[in-house]
C-alpha positions as semicolon CSV with decimal commas, in nm:
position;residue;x (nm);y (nm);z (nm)
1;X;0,000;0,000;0,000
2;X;0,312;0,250;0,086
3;X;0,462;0,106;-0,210
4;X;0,166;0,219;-0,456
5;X;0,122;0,583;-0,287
6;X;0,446;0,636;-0,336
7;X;0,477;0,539;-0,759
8;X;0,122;0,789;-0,802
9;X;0,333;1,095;-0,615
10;X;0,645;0,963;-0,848
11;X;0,461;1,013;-1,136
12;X;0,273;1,297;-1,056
13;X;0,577;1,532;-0,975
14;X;0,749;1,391;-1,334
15;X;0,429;1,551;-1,548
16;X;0,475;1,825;-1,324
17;X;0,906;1,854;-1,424
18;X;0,791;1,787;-1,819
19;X;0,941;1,421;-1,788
20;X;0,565;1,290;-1,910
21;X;0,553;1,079;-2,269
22;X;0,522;1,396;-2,454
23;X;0,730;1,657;-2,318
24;X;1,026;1,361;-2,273
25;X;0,996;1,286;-2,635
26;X;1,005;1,682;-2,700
27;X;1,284;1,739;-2,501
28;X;1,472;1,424;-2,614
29;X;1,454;1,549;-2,995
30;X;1,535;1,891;-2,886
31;X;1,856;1,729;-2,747
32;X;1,979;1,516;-2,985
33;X;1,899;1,840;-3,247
34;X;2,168;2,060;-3,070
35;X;2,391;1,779;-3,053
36;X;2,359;1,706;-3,394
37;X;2,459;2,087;-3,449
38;X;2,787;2,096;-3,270
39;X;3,004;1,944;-3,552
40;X;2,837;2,122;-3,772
41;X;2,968;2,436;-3,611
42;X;3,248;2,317;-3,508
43;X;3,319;2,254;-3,901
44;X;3,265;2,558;-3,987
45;X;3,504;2,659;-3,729
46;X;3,802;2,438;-3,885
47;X;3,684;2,518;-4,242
48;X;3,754;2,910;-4,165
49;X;4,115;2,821;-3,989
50;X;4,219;2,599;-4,209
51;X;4,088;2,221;-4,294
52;X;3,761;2,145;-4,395
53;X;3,696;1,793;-4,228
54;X;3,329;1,772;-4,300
55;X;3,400;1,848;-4,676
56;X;3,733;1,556;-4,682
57;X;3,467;1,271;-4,585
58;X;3,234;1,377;-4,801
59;X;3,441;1,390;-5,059
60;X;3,606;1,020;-4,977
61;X;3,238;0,892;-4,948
62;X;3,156;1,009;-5,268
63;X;3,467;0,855;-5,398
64;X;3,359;0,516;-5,240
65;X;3,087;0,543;-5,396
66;X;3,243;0,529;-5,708
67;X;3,381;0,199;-5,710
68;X;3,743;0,324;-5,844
69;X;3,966;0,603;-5,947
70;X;3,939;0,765;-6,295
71;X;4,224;0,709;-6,452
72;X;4,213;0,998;-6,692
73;X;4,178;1,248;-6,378
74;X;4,528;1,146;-6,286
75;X;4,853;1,283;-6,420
76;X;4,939;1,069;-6,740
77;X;5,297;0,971;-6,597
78;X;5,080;0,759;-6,279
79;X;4,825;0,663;-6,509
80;X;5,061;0,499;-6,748
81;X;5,301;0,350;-6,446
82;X;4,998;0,197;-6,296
83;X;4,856;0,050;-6,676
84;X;5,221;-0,049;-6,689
85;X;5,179;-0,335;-6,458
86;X;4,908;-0,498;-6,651
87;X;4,961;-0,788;-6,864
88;X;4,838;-0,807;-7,223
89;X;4,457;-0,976;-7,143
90;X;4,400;-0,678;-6,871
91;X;4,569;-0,417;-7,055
92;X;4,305;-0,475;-7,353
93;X;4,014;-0,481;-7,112
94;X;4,119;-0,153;-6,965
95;X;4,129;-0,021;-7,300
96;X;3,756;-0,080;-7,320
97;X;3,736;0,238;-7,010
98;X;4,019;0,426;-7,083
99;X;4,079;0,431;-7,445
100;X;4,377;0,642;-7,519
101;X;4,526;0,569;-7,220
102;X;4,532;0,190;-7,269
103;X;4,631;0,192;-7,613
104;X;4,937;0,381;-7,571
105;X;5,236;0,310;-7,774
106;X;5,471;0,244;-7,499
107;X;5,267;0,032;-7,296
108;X;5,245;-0,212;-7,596
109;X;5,623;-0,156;-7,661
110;X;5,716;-0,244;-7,318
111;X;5,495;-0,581;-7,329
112;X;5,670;-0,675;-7,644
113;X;6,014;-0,607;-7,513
114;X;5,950;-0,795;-7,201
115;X;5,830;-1,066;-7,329
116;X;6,049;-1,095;-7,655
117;X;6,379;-0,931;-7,569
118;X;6,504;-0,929;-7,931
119;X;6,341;-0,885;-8,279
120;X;6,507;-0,793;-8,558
121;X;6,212;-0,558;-8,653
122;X;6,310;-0,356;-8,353
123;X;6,603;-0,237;-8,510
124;X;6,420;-0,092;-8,797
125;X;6,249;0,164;-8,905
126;X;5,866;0,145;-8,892
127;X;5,653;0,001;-9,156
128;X;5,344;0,206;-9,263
129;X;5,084;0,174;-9,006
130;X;5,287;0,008;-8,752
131;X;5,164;-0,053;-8,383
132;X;5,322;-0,249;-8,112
133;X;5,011;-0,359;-7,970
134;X;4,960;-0,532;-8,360
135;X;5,325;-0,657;-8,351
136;X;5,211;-0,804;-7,982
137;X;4,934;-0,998;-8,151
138;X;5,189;-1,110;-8,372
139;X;5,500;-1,243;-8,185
140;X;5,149;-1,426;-7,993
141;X;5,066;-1,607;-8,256
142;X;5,394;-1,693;-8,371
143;X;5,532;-1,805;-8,054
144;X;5,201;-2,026;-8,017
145;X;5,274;-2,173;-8,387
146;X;5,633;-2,260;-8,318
147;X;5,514;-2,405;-7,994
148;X;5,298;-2,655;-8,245
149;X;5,559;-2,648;-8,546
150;X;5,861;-2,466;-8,460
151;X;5,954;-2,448;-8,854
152;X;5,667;-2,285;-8,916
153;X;5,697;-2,091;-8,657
154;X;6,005;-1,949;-8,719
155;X;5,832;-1,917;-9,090
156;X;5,547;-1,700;-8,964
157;X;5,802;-1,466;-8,800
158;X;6,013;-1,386;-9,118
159;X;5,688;-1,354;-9,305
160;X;5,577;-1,056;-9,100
161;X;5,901;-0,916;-9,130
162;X;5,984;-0,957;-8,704
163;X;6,263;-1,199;-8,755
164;X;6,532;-1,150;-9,025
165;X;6,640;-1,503;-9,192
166;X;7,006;-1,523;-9,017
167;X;7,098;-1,803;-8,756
168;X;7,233;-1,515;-8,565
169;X;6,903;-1,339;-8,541
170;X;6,726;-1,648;-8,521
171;X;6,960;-1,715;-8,191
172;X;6,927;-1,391;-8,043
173;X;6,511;-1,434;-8,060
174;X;6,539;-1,764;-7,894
175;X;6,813;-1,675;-7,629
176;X;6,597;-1,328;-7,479
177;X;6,244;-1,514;-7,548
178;X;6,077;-1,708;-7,231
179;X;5,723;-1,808;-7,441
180;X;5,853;-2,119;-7,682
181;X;5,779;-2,455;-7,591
182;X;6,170;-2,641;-7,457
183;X;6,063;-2,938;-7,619
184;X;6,003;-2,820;-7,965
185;X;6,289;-2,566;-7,955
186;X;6,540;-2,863;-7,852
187;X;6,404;-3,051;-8,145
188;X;6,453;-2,735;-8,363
189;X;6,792;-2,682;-8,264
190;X;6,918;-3,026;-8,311
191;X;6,816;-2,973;-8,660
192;X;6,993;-2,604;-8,691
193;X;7,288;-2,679;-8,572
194;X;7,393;-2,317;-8,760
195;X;7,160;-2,129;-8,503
196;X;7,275;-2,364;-8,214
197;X;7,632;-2,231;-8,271
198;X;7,543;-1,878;-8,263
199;X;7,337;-1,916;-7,957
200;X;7,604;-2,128;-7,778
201;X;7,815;-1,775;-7,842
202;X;7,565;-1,574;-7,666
203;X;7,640;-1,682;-7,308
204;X;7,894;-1,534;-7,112
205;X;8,019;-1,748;-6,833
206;X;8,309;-1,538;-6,735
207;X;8,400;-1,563;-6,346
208;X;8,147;-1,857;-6,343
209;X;8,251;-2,138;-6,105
210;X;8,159;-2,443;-6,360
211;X;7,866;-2,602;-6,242
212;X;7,659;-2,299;-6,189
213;X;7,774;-2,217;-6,554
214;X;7,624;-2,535;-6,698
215;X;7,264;-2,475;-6,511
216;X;7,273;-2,151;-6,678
217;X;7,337;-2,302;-7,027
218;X;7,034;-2,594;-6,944
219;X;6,840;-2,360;-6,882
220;X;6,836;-2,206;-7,216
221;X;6,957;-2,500;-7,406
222;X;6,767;-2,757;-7,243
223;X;6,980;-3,104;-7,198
224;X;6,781;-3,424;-7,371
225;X;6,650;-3,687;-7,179
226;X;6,862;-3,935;-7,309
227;X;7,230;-3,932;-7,372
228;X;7,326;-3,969;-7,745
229;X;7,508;-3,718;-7,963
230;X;7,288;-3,444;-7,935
231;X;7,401;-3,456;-7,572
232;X;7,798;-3,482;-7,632
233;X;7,769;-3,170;-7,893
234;X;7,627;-2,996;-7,638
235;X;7,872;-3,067;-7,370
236;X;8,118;-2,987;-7,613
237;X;8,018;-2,711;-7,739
238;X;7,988;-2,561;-7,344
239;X;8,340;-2,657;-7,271
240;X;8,498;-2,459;-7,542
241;X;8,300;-2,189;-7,500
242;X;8,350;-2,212;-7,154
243;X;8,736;-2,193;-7,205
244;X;8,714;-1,908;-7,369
245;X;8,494;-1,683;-7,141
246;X;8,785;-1,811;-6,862
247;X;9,145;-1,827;-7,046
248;X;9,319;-1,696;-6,752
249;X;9,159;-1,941;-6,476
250;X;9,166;-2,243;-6,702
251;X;9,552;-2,159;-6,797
252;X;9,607;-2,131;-6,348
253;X;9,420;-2,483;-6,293
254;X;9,581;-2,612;-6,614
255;X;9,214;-2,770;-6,764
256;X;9,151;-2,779;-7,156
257;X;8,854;-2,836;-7,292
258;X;8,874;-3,215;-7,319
259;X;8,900;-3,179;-6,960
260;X;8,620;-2,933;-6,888
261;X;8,407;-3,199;-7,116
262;X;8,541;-3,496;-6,866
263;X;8,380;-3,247;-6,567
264;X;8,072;-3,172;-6,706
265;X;8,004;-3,554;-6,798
266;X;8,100;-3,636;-6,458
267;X;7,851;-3,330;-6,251
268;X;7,602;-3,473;-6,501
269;X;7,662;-3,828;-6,349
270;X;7,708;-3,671;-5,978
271;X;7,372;-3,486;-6,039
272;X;7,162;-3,808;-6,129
273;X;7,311;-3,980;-5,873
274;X;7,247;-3,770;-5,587
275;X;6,899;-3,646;-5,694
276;X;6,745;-3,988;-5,817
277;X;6,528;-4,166;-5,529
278;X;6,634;-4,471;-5,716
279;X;6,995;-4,473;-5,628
280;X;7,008;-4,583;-5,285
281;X;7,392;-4,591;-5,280
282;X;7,466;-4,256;-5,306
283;X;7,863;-4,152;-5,438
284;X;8,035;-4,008;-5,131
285;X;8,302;-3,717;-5,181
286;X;8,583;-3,931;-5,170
287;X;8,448;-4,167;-5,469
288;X;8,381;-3,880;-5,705
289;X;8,674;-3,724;-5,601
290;X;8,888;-4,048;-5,651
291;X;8,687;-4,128;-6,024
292;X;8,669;-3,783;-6,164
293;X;9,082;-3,744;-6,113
294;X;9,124;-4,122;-6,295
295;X;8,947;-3,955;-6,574
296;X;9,170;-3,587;-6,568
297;X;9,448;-3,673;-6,329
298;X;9,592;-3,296;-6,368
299;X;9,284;-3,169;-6,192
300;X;9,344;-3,097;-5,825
301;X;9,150;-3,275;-5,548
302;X;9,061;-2,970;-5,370
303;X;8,862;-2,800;-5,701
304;X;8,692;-3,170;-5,757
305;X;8,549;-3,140;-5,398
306;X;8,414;-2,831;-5,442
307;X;8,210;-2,935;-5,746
308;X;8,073;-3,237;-5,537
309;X;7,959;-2,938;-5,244
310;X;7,813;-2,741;-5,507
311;X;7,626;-3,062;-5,625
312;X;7,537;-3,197;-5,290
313;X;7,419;-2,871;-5,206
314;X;7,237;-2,672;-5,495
315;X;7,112;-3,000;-5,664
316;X;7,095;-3,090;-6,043
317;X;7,308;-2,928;-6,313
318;X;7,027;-2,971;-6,618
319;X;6,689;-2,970;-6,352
């Protein structure tokens, strides 16, 4: 009963304050008004000393709202760094938005040169309606038509006037190009041996300790799976080039190239032995060390070992 008096006097001295339904939800919206008018001042305030806030988000919102920058409202040095990152499939959709920006000469240019290190059409002037991003279509459609028939490949280049017909400029094409099929182009330079000789000449293996030299000249020349003459030309054709990128170390460890052809048969060996999960014996240090010097006894021991290290611990010499 003390209780229920007590809620009715509550309740009548809150109508009597302005605290009822009404005048709370009055009062209520008349707060939250004023405090929805501070920042509003208080950007006004900033915007005459100095930053606008109020206008930065809006402005961010609006760009948000947007999805992504225009690319023509940007300086044309960032637009063209940032289209420069693009590959050839993206670069071709962003043409479809930004027309002249996409379609720029030296975008295209720089593909192709990336790509293709060395045409011979590079080194000429211009044909009549000439555009790197048609010349990019091109060298695609070649490469993909060696990669299927590397004579007609090679064919389809010379026809379109990229590639002059020269085993040099044949060599150069295939020693700065990264798109051709190592199967077909090992097949098509067993049968040029003319352009295998001029890209043999393209490697520079000075200051090269020897086995990281013959990964380097795999990897562009890639070894066949099976040993036969294709193999021993190569390996021959490494060693004396070898020799002559290094005539003053090979004169101070007294090797020739019969004997740089005995090593590289030998890391071949090492490599397959050391890397196959079928050997279970593998060669120990000593045994290579003891074989490879029955084979070229004027080689030291101490430069034999560290071609086993370099083995044991970098792996395979034609991986």
């Amino acid at each position: 009963m003390g209780q229920g008096l007590w809620r009715v006097a509550r309740n009548q001295q809150l109508q009597h304050q302005g605290y009822g339904g009404q005048g709370y939800l009055t009062r209520e919206h008349g707060r939250r008004i004023a405090t929805n008018n501070v920042p509003n001042t208080s950007h006004r305030k900033q915007a005459q000393g100095g930053i606008d806030i109020y206008h930065l988000l809006k402005t961010r919102k609006s760009k948000e709202q947007e999805g992504f920058i225009n690319l023509e409202m940007l300086p044309p040095e960032l637009s063209f760094t940032i289209l420069s990152y693009l590959n050839a499939t993206d670069l071709c959709l962003a043409s479809c938005v930004w027309q002249d920006l996409a379609n720029d000469e030296l975008l295209w240019q720089g593909l192709c040169k990336s790509t293709w290190g060395h045409c011979s059409i590079y080194n000429k002037n211009p044909p009549l309606g000439f555009s790197f991003r048609k010349l990019y279509m091109q060298l695609d459609e070649g490469s993909l038509t060696f990669n299927a028939n590397p004579e007609e490949g090679v064919n389809y280049f010379m026809s379109k006037g990229i590639l002059d017909d020269s085993p040099k400029e044949i060599a150069k094409f295939i020693f700065c190009t990264r798109t051709l099929n190592w199967k077909k182009l090992r097949i098509y330079l067993d049968e040029r041996r003319d352009v295998l000789d001029d890209l043999v000449t393209l490697h520079n293996f000075r200051n090269q300790f020897l086995p990281n030299a013959l990964r380097e000249f795999f990897r562009h020349i890639h070894a066949p799976e099976e040993r036969g003459e294709y193999l021993e030309t190569l390996i021959t054709k490494f060693s004396h080039r070898f020799c002559a990128c290094n005539p003053d170390l090979m004169r101070e460890l007294g090797l020739s190239p019969d004997a740089v052809y005995v090593l590289c048969y030998s890391l071949i060996l090492l490599s397959i032995d050391l890397t196959s999960p079928h050997v279970k014996n593998k060669m120990s240090k000593r045994e290579f060390i003891r074989n490879t010097r029955r084979a070229a006894q004027n080689i030291s021991e101490d430069f034999v070992g560290h071609l086993y290290d370099n083995i044991y611990l970098i792996g395979h010499v034609a991986a």
